[in-house]
PDB file of C-alpha atoms in Angstrom:
ATOM      1  CA  MET P   4      -3.125 -80.859  -4.139  1.00 84.00           C
ATOM      2  CA  ILE P   5       0.659 -80.745  -4.151  1.00 93.00           C
ATOM      3  CA  ASN P   6       3.200 -83.121  -2.637  1.00 95.00           C
ATOM      4  CA  GLU P   7       6.833 -84.163  -2.935  1.00 96.00           C
ATOM      5  CA  LYS P   8       6.123 -86.793  -5.599  1.00 97.00           C
ATOM      6  CA  LEU P   9       4.384 -84.313  -7.881  1.00 96.00           C
ATOM      7  CA  VAL P  10       7.194 -81.804  -7.401  1.00 97.00           C
ATOM      8  CA  ASN P  11       9.793 -84.441  -8.285  1.00 97.00           C
ATOM      9  CA  ASP P  12       7.796 -85.440 -11.381  1.00 97.00           C
ATOM     10  CA  ILE P  13       7.890 -81.814 -12.539  1.00 97.00           C
ATOM     11  CA  LEU P  14      11.584 -81.387 -11.748  1.00 97.00           C
ATOM     12  CA  ASP P  15      12.394 -84.610 -13.612  1.00 97.00           C
ATOM     13  CA  THR P  16      10.727 -83.137 -16.717  1.00 97.00           C
ATOM     14  CA  VAL P  17      13.335 -80.370 -16.795  1.00 97.00           C
ATOM     15  CA  PRO P  18      15.924 -81.256 -19.499  1.00 94.00           C
ATOM     16  CA  ASN P  19      19.361 -82.320 -18.303  1.00 91.00           C
ATOM     17  CA  GLY P  20      21.687 -79.352 -18.061  1.00 90.00           C
ATOM     18  CA  ALA P  21      18.870 -76.787 -18.106  1.00 92.00           C
ATOM     19  CA  ARG P  22      19.861 -73.591 -16.346  1.00 95.00           C
ATOM     20  CA  CYS P  23      17.063 -72.911 -13.892  1.00 97.00           C
ATOM     21  CA  CYS P  24      16.024 -73.155 -10.261  1.00 98.00           C
ATOM     22  CA  TYR P  25      12.954 -74.207  -8.294  1.00 98.00           C
ATOM     23  CA  THR P  26      11.573 -71.658  -5.818  1.00 96.00           C
ATOM     24  CA  GLY P  27       8.347 -70.096  -4.537  1.00 93.00           C
ATOM     25  CA  GLN P  28       5.967 -71.018  -1.725  1.00 93.00           C
ATOM     26  CA  SER P  29       5.894 -74.768  -2.389  1.00 95.00           C
ATOM     27  CA  ILE P  30       9.648 -75.183  -1.934  1.00 97.00           C
ATOM     28  CA  LEU P  31       9.129 -74.226   1.727  1.00 97.00           C
ATOM     29  CA  ALA P  32       7.738 -77.737   2.229  1.00 97.00           C
ATOM     30  CA  TYR P  33      10.250 -79.431  -0.089  1.00 97.00           C
ATOM     31  CA  VAL P  34      13.489 -77.980   1.280  1.00 97.00           C
ATOM     32  CA  ASP P  35      15.571 -79.598   4.033  1.00 92.00           C
ATOM     33  CA  ASP P  36      14.387 -78.188   7.380  1.00 95.00           C
ATOM     34  CA  PRO P  37      11.038 -77.158   5.862  1.00 97.00           C
ATOM     35  CA  THR P  38       8.981 -74.193   6.996  1.00 97.00           C
ATOM     36  CA  PHE P  39       5.694 -76.010   6.313  1.00 96.00           C
ATOM     37  CA  SER P  40       4.489 -79.593   6.089  1.00 96.00           C
ATOM     38  CA  TRP P  41       2.761 -80.715   2.894  1.00 96.00           C
ATOM     39  CA  ASP P  42      -0.443 -81.101   4.938  1.00 95.00           C
ATOM     40  CA  GLU P  43      -0.227 -77.418   5.891  1.00 95.00           C
ATOM     41  CA  VAL P  44       0.390 -76.367   2.298  1.00 94.00           C
ATOM     42  CA  ASN P  45      -2.677 -78.273   1.134  1.00 93.00           C
ATOM     43  CA  THR P  46      -4.936 -76.503   3.645  1.00 93.00           C
ATOM     44  CA  TRP P  47      -4.169 -73.044   2.256  1.00 90.00           C
ATOM     45  CA  GLU P  48      -7.193 -71.178   0.927  1.00 82.00           C
ATOM     46  CA  ASN P  49      -5.591 -70.655  -2.469  1.00 79.00           C
ATOM     47  CA  GLU P  50      -3.802 -73.665  -3.902  1.00 82.00           C
ATOM     48  CA  THR P  51      -0.095 -73.075  -4.274  1.00 88.00           C
ATOM     49  CA  ASP P  52       1.707 -73.394  -7.586  1.00 93.00           C
ATOM     50  CA  LEU P  53       5.270 -74.312  -8.519  1.00 96.00           C
ATOM     51  CA  ASP P  54       7.832 -71.795  -9.744  1.00 97.00           C
ATOM     52  CA  LEU P  55      10.773 -72.420 -12.037  1.00 98.00           C
ATOM     53  CA  PHE P  56      13.122 -69.511 -12.731  1.00 97.00           C
ATOM     54  CA  ALA P  57      15.263 -69.733 -15.857  1.00 97.00           C
ATOM     55  CA  TYR P  58      18.665 -68.033 -15.895  1.00 96.00           C
ATOM     56  CA  SER P  59      18.295 -66.736 -19.473  1.00 93.00           C
ATOM     57  CA  PRO P  60      15.528 -66.131 -22.051  1.00 92.00           C
ATOM     58  CA  GLN P  61      16.882 -69.046 -24.068  1.00 92.00           C
ATOM     59  CA  SER P  62      16.633 -71.355 -21.052  1.00 94.00           C
ATOM     60  CA  GLN P  63      13.088 -70.171 -20.468  1.00 95.00           C
ATOM     61  CA  ALA P  64      12.184 -71.002 -24.065  1.00 94.00           C
ATOM     62  CA  ALA P  65      13.733 -74.476 -23.738  1.00 95.00           C
ATOM     63  CA  LEU P  66      11.851 -75.157 -20.500  1.00 96.00           C
ATOM     64  CA  ILE P  67       8.523 -74.091 -21.966  1.00 96.00           C
ATOM     65  CA  GLN P  68       9.057 -76.323 -24.991  1.00 96.00           C
ATOM     66  CA  ALA P  69      10.019 -79.315 -22.804  1.00 97.00           C
ATOM     67  CA  PHE P  70       6.845 -79.058 -20.732  1.00 98.00           C
ATOM     68  CA  LEU P  71       4.597 -78.493 -23.745  1.00 97.00           C
ATOM     69  CA  SER P  72       6.080 -81.642 -25.242  1.00 97.00           C
ATOM     70  CA  ASP P  73       5.223 -83.450 -21.990  1.00 97.00           C
ATOM     71  CA  GLY P  74       1.522 -82.629 -22.218  1.00 97.00           C
ATOM     72  CA  TRP P  75       1.390 -79.315 -20.373  1.00 97.00           C
ATOM     73  CA  LYS P  76      -0.689 -76.514 -21.865  1.00 97.00           C
ATOM     74  CA  PRO P  77      -0.791 -72.731 -21.486  1.00 96.00           C
ATOM     75  CA  GLU P  78      -3.449 -71.720 -18.959  1.00 96.00           C
ATOM     76  CA  ASN P  79      -5.299 -69.509 -21.440  1.00 96.00           C
ATOM     77  CA  SER P  80      -4.906 -67.680 -24.753  1.00 95.00           C
ATOM     78  CA  ILE P  81      -2.801 -64.929 -23.196  1.00 94.00           C
ATOM     79  CA  GLU P  82      -0.362 -67.464 -21.730  1.00 95.00           C
ATOM     80  CA  LYS P  83      -0.244 -69.202 -25.128  1.00 95.00           C
ATOM     81  CA  PHE P  84       0.681 -65.925 -26.782  1.00 94.00           C
ATOM     82  CA  LYS P  85       3.445 -65.355 -24.207  1.00 93.00           C
ATOM     83  CA  ALA P  86       4.741 -68.906 -24.634  1.00 94.00           C
ATOM     84  CA  ASP P  87       4.893 -68.473 -28.404  1.00 94.00           C
ATOM     85  CA  ARG P  88       6.577 -65.087 -28.106  1.00 92.00           C
ATOM     86  CA  VAL P  89       9.276 -66.465 -25.799  1.00 92.00           C
ATOM     87  CA  ARG P  90       9.887 -69.550 -27.963  1.00 91.00           C
ATOM     88  CA  PHE P  91       9.655 -68.159 -31.473  1.00 90.00           C
ATOM     89  CA  TRP P  92      10.208 -64.471 -31.941  1.00 81.00           C
ATOM     90  CA  ASP P  93      10.981 -62.267 -28.971  1.00 80.00           C
ATOM     91  CA  PRO P  94      12.676 -63.925 -25.961  1.00 75.00           C
ATOM     92  CA  GLY P  95      13.852 -61.457 -23.344  1.00 69.00           C
ATOM     93  CA  LYS P  96      11.529 -58.664 -24.485  1.00 75.00           C
ATOM     94  CA  TYR P  97      10.678 -57.692 -20.897  1.00 81.00           C
ATOM     95  CA  ASN P  98      12.819 -57.539 -17.771  1.00 86.00           C
ATOM     96  CA  LEU P  99      10.472 -60.016 -16.087  1.00 89.00           C
ATOM     97  CA  GLN P 100       8.319 -62.489 -17.952  1.00 93.00           C
ATOM     98  CA  THR P 101       6.311 -65.485 -16.721  1.00 95.00           C
ATOM     99  CA  VAL P 102       4.379 -68.153 -18.585  1.00 96.00           C
ATOM    100  CA  LYS P 103       1.801 -70.211 -16.683  1.00 97.00           C
ATOM    101  CA  LEU P 104       1.251 -73.842 -17.729  1.00 97.00           C
ATOM    102  CA  ILE P 105      -1.294 -76.400 -16.508  1.00 97.00           C
ATOM    103  CA  LYS P 106      -1.724 -80.178 -16.601  1.00 97.00           C
ATOM    104  CA  ASP P 107      -4.387 -82.371 -15.025  1.00 96.00           C
ATOM    105  CA  GLY P 108      -3.323 -83.775 -11.688  1.00 94.00           C
ATOM    106  CA  TYR P 109      -0.490 -81.281 -11.165  1.00 95.00           C
ATOM    107  CA  PRO P 110      -0.157 -77.853  -9.537  1.00 94.00           C
ATOM    108  CA  GLU P 111       0.011 -74.841 -11.840  1.00 96.00           C
ATOM    109  CA  LEU P 112       3.526 -74.249 -13.148  1.00 97.00           C
ATOM    110  CA  ASN P 113       5.084 -70.818 -13.592  1.00 97.00           C
ATOM    111  CA  ILE P 114       8.176 -70.621 -15.798  1.00 97.00           C
ATOM    112  CA  SER P 115       9.850 -67.248 -15.364  1.00 96.00           C
ATOM    113  CA  TRP P 116      12.921 -65.307 -16.360  1.00 95.00           C
ATOM    114  CA  ARG P 117      14.119 -62.070 -14.786  1.00 93.00           C
ATOM    115  CA  LYS P 118      16.870 -59.901 -16.174  1.00 90.00           C
ATOM    116  CA  GLY P 119      20.003 -60.066 -14.025  1.00 91.00           C
ATOM    117  CA  CYS P 120      19.157 -63.377 -12.351  1.00 93.00           C
ATOM    118  CA  GLU P 121      21.809 -65.804 -13.571  1.00 94.00           C
ATOM    119  CA  ASP P 122      21.842 -68.342 -10.727  1.00 95.00           C
ATOM    120  CA  CYS P 123      19.664 -69.511  -7.848  1.00 95.00           C
ATOM    121  CA  LEU P 124      21.208 -66.995  -5.434  1.00 94.00           C
ATOM    122  CA  ASP P 125      20.465 -64.071  -7.766  1.00 94.00           C
ATOM    123  CA  VAL P 126      16.825 -65.169  -7.898  1.00 95.00           C
ATOM    124  CA  ILE P 127      16.194 -65.119  -4.144  1.00 95.00           C
ATOM    125  CA  LYS P 128      18.051 -61.820  -3.702  1.00 93.00           C
ATOM    126  CA  VAL P 129      15.157 -60.011  -5.442  1.00 91.00           C
ATOM    127  CA  PHE P 130      12.408 -61.493  -3.241  1.00 92.00           C
ATOM    128  CA  ASP P 131      10.517 -59.142  -0.949  1.00 91.00           C
ATOM    129  CA  MET P 132      10.506 -61.171   2.307  1.00 95.00           C
ATOM    130  CA  ASP P 133      13.306 -63.203   3.838  1.00 96.00           C
ATOM    131  CA  TYR P 134      11.137 -66.201   4.822  1.00 97.00           C
ATOM    132  CA  LEU P 135      10.833 -66.973   1.090  1.00 96.00           C
ATOM    133  CA  MET P 136      14.557 -66.838   0.376  1.00 97.00           C
ATOM    134  CA  VAL P 137      15.291 -70.408  -0.627  1.00 97.00           C
ATOM    135  CA  SER P 138      15.788 -71.933  -4.071  1.00 97.00           C
ATOM    136  CA  MET P 139      17.259 -75.086  -5.600  1.00 97.00           C
ATOM    137  CA  ASP P 140      19.347 -75.324  -8.735  1.00 97.00           C
ATOM    138  CA  VAL P 141      17.445 -78.006 -10.644  1.00 97.00           C
ATOM    139  CA  ASP P 142      20.433 -79.407 -12.536  1.00 95.00           C
ATOM    140  CA  LYS P 143      22.756 -79.615  -9.514  1.00 94.00           C
ATOM    141  CA  ARG P 144      19.983 -80.253  -6.943  1.00 95.00           C
ATOM    142  CA  VAL P 145      21.741 -77.833  -4.578  1.00 95.00           C
ATOM    143  CA  PHE P 146      19.824 -75.406  -2.331  1.00 96.00           C
ATOM    144  CA  ALA P 147      20.554 -71.747  -1.723  1.00 96.00           C
ATOM    145  CA  ASP P 148      18.924 -70.968   1.620  1.00 96.00           C
ATOM    146  CA  LEU P 149      18.938 -67.484   3.177  1.00 96.00           C
ATOM    147  CA  ARG P 150      15.867 -67.912   5.360  1.00 96.00           C
ATOM    148  CA  PRO P 151      16.016 -66.371   8.852  1.00 94.00           C
ATOM    149  CA  LYS P 152      16.568 -68.439  11.996  1.00 94.00           C
ATOM    150  CA  ASN P 153      12.891 -68.131  12.869  1.00 96.00           C
ATOM    151  CA  LYS P 154      11.376 -69.214   9.577  1.00 96.00           C
ATOM    152  CA  ARG P 155       7.828 -68.230  10.605  1.00 97.00           C
ATOM    153  CA  VAL P 156       8.608 -64.544  11.205  1.00 97.00           C
ATOM    154  CA  ALA P 157       9.149 -62.478   8.066  1.00 97.00           C
ATOM    155  CA  HIS P 158      11.303 -59.418   7.574  1.00 96.00           C
ATOM    156  CA  VAL P 159      12.082 -57.465   4.450  1.00 93.00           C
ATOM    157  CA  ASN P 160      14.837 -58.840   2.242  1.00 92.00           C
ATOM    158  CA  LYS P 161      17.547 -56.248   2.737  1.00 86.00           C
ATOM    159  CA  LEU P 162      19.449 -57.511  -0.303  1.00 89.00           C
ATOM    160  CA  ASN P 163      16.636 -56.270  -2.539  1.00 84.00           C
ATOM    161  CA  PRO P 164      17.648 -52.893  -4.097  1.00 74.00           C
ATOM    162  CA  HIS P 165      14.021 -51.720  -4.072  1.00 73.00           C
ATOM    163  CA  PHE P 166      14.179 -51.544  -0.293  1.00 73.00           C
ATOM    164  CA  ASN P 167      16.103 -48.297   0.036  1.00 73.00           C
ATOM    165  CA  PRO P 168      13.752 -45.427   0.945  1.00 71.00           C
ATOM    166  CA  TYR P 169      16.237 -42.896  -0.477  1.00 72.00           C
ATOM    167  CA  ASP P 170      16.480 -44.594  -3.870  1.00 67.00           C
ATOM    168  CA  ALA P 171      13.225 -46.422  -4.627  1.00 64.00           C
ATOM    169  CA  GLU P 172       9.647 -45.846  -5.677  1.00 68.00           C
ATOM    170  CA  PRO P 173       7.186 -46.265  -2.765  1.00 69.00           C
ATOM    171  CA  SER P 174       4.451 -47.604  -5.046  1.00 73.00           C
ATOM    172  CA  TYR P 175       6.594 -50.756  -5.242  1.00 75.00           C
ATOM    173  CA  TRP P 176       6.015 -51.214  -1.516  1.00 78.00           C
ATOM    174  CA  TYR P 177       2.274 -50.677  -2.029  1.00 80.00           C
ATOM    175  CA  ARG P 178       2.168 -53.678  -4.346  1.00 82.00           C
ATOM    176  CA  GLN P 179       4.365 -55.787  -2.095  1.00 85.00           C
ATOM    177  CA  PHE P 180       2.214 -55.078   0.956  1.00 91.00           C
ATOM    178  CA  ASP P 181      -0.567 -57.183  -0.581  1.00 90.00           C
ATOM    179  CA  ARG P 182       1.628 -60.213   0.157  1.00 92.00           C
ATOM    180  CA  CYS P 183       1.572 -59.505   3.896  1.00 95.00           C
ATOM    181  CA  PRO P 184      -2.047 -60.613   4.455  1.00 94.00           C
ATOM    182  CA  LYS P 185      -1.406 -63.652   2.249  1.00 93.00           C
ATOM    183  CA  GLY P 186       1.629 -64.691   4.280  1.00 94.00           C
ATOM    184  CA  TRP P 187      -0.236 -64.065   7.535  1.00 95.00           C
ATOM    185  CA  SER P 188      -3.086 -66.342   6.436  1.00 93.00           C
ATOM    186  CA  ARG P 189      -0.515 -69.099   5.849  1.00 94.00           C
ATOM    187  CA  GLY P 190       0.980 -68.917   9.324  1.00 94.00           C
ATOM    188  CA  ILE P 191       3.800 -66.416   8.749  1.00 96.00           C
ATOM    189  CA  ASP P 192       4.096 -63.363  10.996  1.00 97.00           C
ATOM    190  CA  THR P 193       4.437 -60.665   8.335  1.00 97.00           C
ATOM    191  CA  ARG P 194       3.818 -57.741  10.691  1.00 97.00           C
ATOM    192  CA  PRO P 195       7.524 -56.725  10.774  1.00 97.00           C
ATOM    193  CA  VAL P 196       7.395 -56.318   6.983  1.00 95.00           C
ATOM    194  CA  ALA P 197       4.244 -54.207   7.095  1.00 96.00           C
ATOM    195  CA  GLU P 198       5.709 -52.054   9.877  1.00 96.00           C
ATOM    196  CA  GLN P 199       8.886 -51.550   7.804  1.00 92.00           C
ATOM    197  CA  TYR P 200       6.802 -50.408   4.814  1.00 91.00           C
ATOM    198  CA  VAL P 201       5.048 -47.844   7.012  1.00 92.00           C
ATOM    199  CA  ASP P 202       8.415 -46.527   8.239  1.00 91.00           C
ATOM    200  CA  TRP P 203       9.765 -46.234   4.704  1.00 87.00           C
ATOM    201  CA  ILE P 204       6.696 -44.499   3.308  1.00 87.00           C
ATOM    202  CA  GLU P 205       6.815 -42.047   6.223  1.00 88.00           C
ATOM    203  CA  ILE P 206      10.467 -41.371   5.377  1.00 86.00           C
ATOM    204  CA  SER P 207       9.394 -40.665   1.787  1.00 81.00           C
ATOM    205  CA  LEU P 208       6.855 -38.147   3.100  1.00 82.00           C
ATOM    206  CA  LYS P 209       9.548 -36.403   5.137  1.00 82.00           C
ATOM    207  CA  ILE P 210      11.949 -36.325   2.195  1.00 78.00           C
ATOM    208  CA  GLY P 211       9.238 -34.707   0.103  1.00 72.00           C
ATOM    209  CA  ASP P 212       9.200 -34.027  -3.602  1.00 60.00           C
ATOM    210  CA  LYS P 213      12.967 -34.511  -3.979  1.00 53.00           C
ATOM    211  CA  GLY P 214      12.816 -38.022  -2.563  1.00 47.00           C
ATOM    212  CA  ALA P 215      12.039 -41.475  -3.809  1.00 42.00           C
ATOM    213  CA  ALA P 216       8.581 -40.734  -5.176  1.00 47.00           C
ATOM    214  CA  SER P 217      10.022 -38.279  -7.673  1.00 51.00           C
ATOM    215  CA  LYS P 218      11.514 -41.197  -9.627  1.00 54.00           C
ATOM    216  CA  THR P 219       8.172 -42.062 -11.190  1.00 55.00           C
ATOM    217  CA  ARG P 220       7.520 -38.428 -12.075  1.00 57.00           C
ATOM    218  CA  GLU P 221      10.959 -38.133 -13.669  1.00 60.00           C
ATOM    219  CA  TYR P 222      10.140 -41.139 -15.829  1.00 58.00           C
ATOM    220  CA  LYS P 223       6.725 -39.717 -16.721  1.00 68.00           C
ATOM    221  CA  ASN P 224       8.258 -36.365 -17.568  1.00 73.00           C
ATOM    222  CA  ARG P 225      10.729 -38.021 -19.950  1.00 74.00           C
ATOM    223  CA  ALA P 226       7.891 -39.918 -21.617  1.00 75.00           C
ATOM    224  CA  MET P 227       5.873 -36.704 -21.897  1.00 78.00           C
ATOM    225  CA  MET P 228       8.760 -34.770 -23.454  1.00 83.00           C
ATOM    226  CA  ASP P 229       9.311 -37.537 -26.011  1.00 81.00           C
ATOM    227  CA  THR P 230       5.634 -37.361 -26.959  1.00 84.00           C
ATOM    228  CA  ILE P 231       5.285 -33.579 -27.212  1.00 85.00           C
ATOM    229  CA  ALA P 232       8.654 -32.934 -28.890  1.00 86.00           C
ATOM    230  CA  PRO P 233       7.098 -32.808 -32.415  1.00 84.00           C
ATOM    231  CA  LEU P 234       4.521 -30.230 -31.211  1.00 85.00           C
ATOM    232  CA  ILE P 235       7.242 -28.000 -29.796  1.00 86.00           C
ATOM    233  CA  GLU P 236       9.320 -28.400 -32.975  1.00 85.00           C
ATOM    234  CA  HIS P 237       6.332 -27.113 -34.978  1.00 83.00           C
ATOM    235  CA  GLY P 238       6.013 -23.970 -32.890  1.00 85.00           C
ATOM    236  CA  MET P 239       3.743 -24.878 -29.950  1.00 84.00           C
ATOM    237  CA  GLU P 240       4.814 -23.437 -26.611  1.00 84.00           C
ATOM    238  CA  GLN P 241       6.121 -26.115 -24.270  1.00 84.00           C
ATOM    239  CA  GLU P 242       3.785 -25.088 -21.446  1.00 81.00           C
ATOM    240  CA  VAL P 243       0.761 -25.473 -23.713  1.00 81.00           C
ATOM    241  CA  ALA P 244       1.972 -28.816 -25.067  1.00 82.00           C
ATOM    242  CA  GLU P 245       2.520 -30.138 -21.534  1.00 79.00           C
ATOM    243  CA  LEU P 246      -0.973 -29.027 -20.500  1.00 76.00           C
ATOM    244  CA  ILE P 247      -2.565 -30.801 -23.474  1.00 80.00           C
ATOM    245  CA  TYR P 248      -0.591 -33.957 -22.729  1.00 77.00           C
ATOM    246  CA  LYS P 249      -1.582 -34.028 -19.060  1.00 71.00           C
ATOM    247  CA  MET P 250      -5.236 -33.346 -19.853  1.00 70.00           C
ATOM    248  CA  SER P 251      -5.220 -36.140 -22.444  1.00 71.00           C
ATOM    249  CA  TYR P 252      -3.762 -38.696 -20.033  1.00 63.00           C
ATOM    250  CA  GLY P 253      -5.502 -37.470 -16.891  1.00 58.00           C
ATOM    251  CA  GLN P 254      -2.211 -37.022 -15.084  1.00 54.00           C
ATOM    252  CA  ASN P 255      -1.781 -35.230 -11.809  1.00 54.00           C
ATOM    253  CA  SER P 256       1.932 -35.078 -11.081  1.00 54.00           C
ATOM    254  CA  SER P 257       1.771 -32.693  -8.129  1.00 62.00           C
ATOM    255  CA  TRP P 258       3.490 -33.592  -4.885  1.00 66.00           C
ATOM    256  CA  ASP P 259       0.200 -33.019  -3.054  1.00 68.00           C
ATOM    257  CA  ALA P 260      -1.397 -35.871  -4.996  1.00 69.00           C
ATOM    258  CA  THR P 261       1.529 -38.185  -4.296  1.00 73.00           C
ATOM    259  CA  LYS P 262       1.538 -37.218  -0.626  1.00 78.00           C
ATOM    260  CA  LEU P 263      -2.159 -38.055  -0.369  1.00 80.00           C
ATOM    261  CA  LYS P 264      -1.543 -41.472  -1.950  1.00 80.00           C
ATOM    262  CA  HIS P 265       1.247 -42.170   0.554  1.00 83.00           C
ATOM    263  CA  THR P 266      -0.987 -41.188   3.475  1.00 87.00           C
ATOM    264  CA  VAL P 267      -3.828 -43.406   2.296  1.00 88.00           C
ATOM    265  CA  MET P 268      -1.450 -46.346   1.977  1.00 89.00           C
ATOM    266  CA  ILE P 269      -0.009 -45.803   5.461  1.00 92.00           C
ATOM    267  CA  ASN P 270      -3.550 -45.798   6.891  1.00 93.00           C
ATOM    268  CA  ARG P 271      -4.401 -48.989   5.007  1.00 93.00           C
ATOM    269  CA  ILE P 272      -1.338 -50.815   6.345  1.00 95.00           C
ATOM    270  CA  LYS P 273      -1.950 -49.579   9.903  1.00 96.00           C
ATOM    271  CA  GLN P 274      -5.582 -50.738   9.756  1.00 95.00           C
ATOM    272  CA  TRP P 275      -4.410 -54.218   8.750  1.00 96.00           C
ATOM    273  CA  LEU P 276      -1.843 -54.243  11.556  1.00 96.00           C
ATOM    274  CA  ASP P 277      -4.514 -53.209  14.091  1.00 96.00           C
ATOM    275  CA  ALA P 278      -6.792 -55.980  12.863  1.00 95.00           C
ATOM    276  CA  VAL P 279      -4.216 -58.767  13.100  1.00 95.00           C
ATOM    277  CA  ASN P 280      -2.964 -57.541  16.478  1.00 93.00           C
ATOM    278  CA  LYS P 281      -6.527 -57.771  17.802  1.00 91.00           C
ATOM    279  CA  GLU P 282      -6.831 -61.205  16.201  1.00 84.00           C
ATOM    280  CA  GLU P 283      -3.800 -62.381  18.193  1.00 77.00           C
ATOM    281  CA  LYS P 284      -5.360 -61.252  21.470  1.00 69.00           C
TER     282      LYS P 284
END
């Protein structure tokens, strides 16, 4: 169960002057001109949580400490390890890091930091769908709201740099597609997003091996060369060293394998679109 009072209790726990914003699915019922009512939110199959985004690793550490001092606990041993790492020895180790906290009677709380997000507008610019693009600076209690006019129809967030088929990795869209069925189940028409992913993956197929999907292979090739460099320095032929590396890690970096993965993903998205279109009829 989540409601405005519980949200305000959580926001009031944030220390004065803390540099962070409130965002996520639950804010869609909290914001002025809400997308959902609280009654709708509480009928969702999976209970929603509450998201706080810190603007720096240091702010994230301060937020985690404030909530732990207020009786919140890490969800499990892994979250405890992450909370300790952020607070005590390695804040900002990863470009994106989240710690999940729990407390009886409250929704789960995610405290996150993402590199490059220094205000509430930066945070929503990296979201995948535009219907989610609202946040509130907790200290100033000011909203940044870039939701579309029709708040129940989702499109891709065109401010997100991952959404350029000529300069992105399509596997990112694979992961993001999983949010389309979730949004649909909550009353959001996410079909335009799924259709856009299909178009972009098809563009990647037309571009071929020189296109977006080569980015991952370039990264893997750099990692491979770093690993096999000592073997080559000691006289092993590079071709042999590369073969050993790929056999050891079970890698198949051919374009044919990538093309097959793209095709499978397109079919999966189209099957979901067919199913929801029939559901509407």
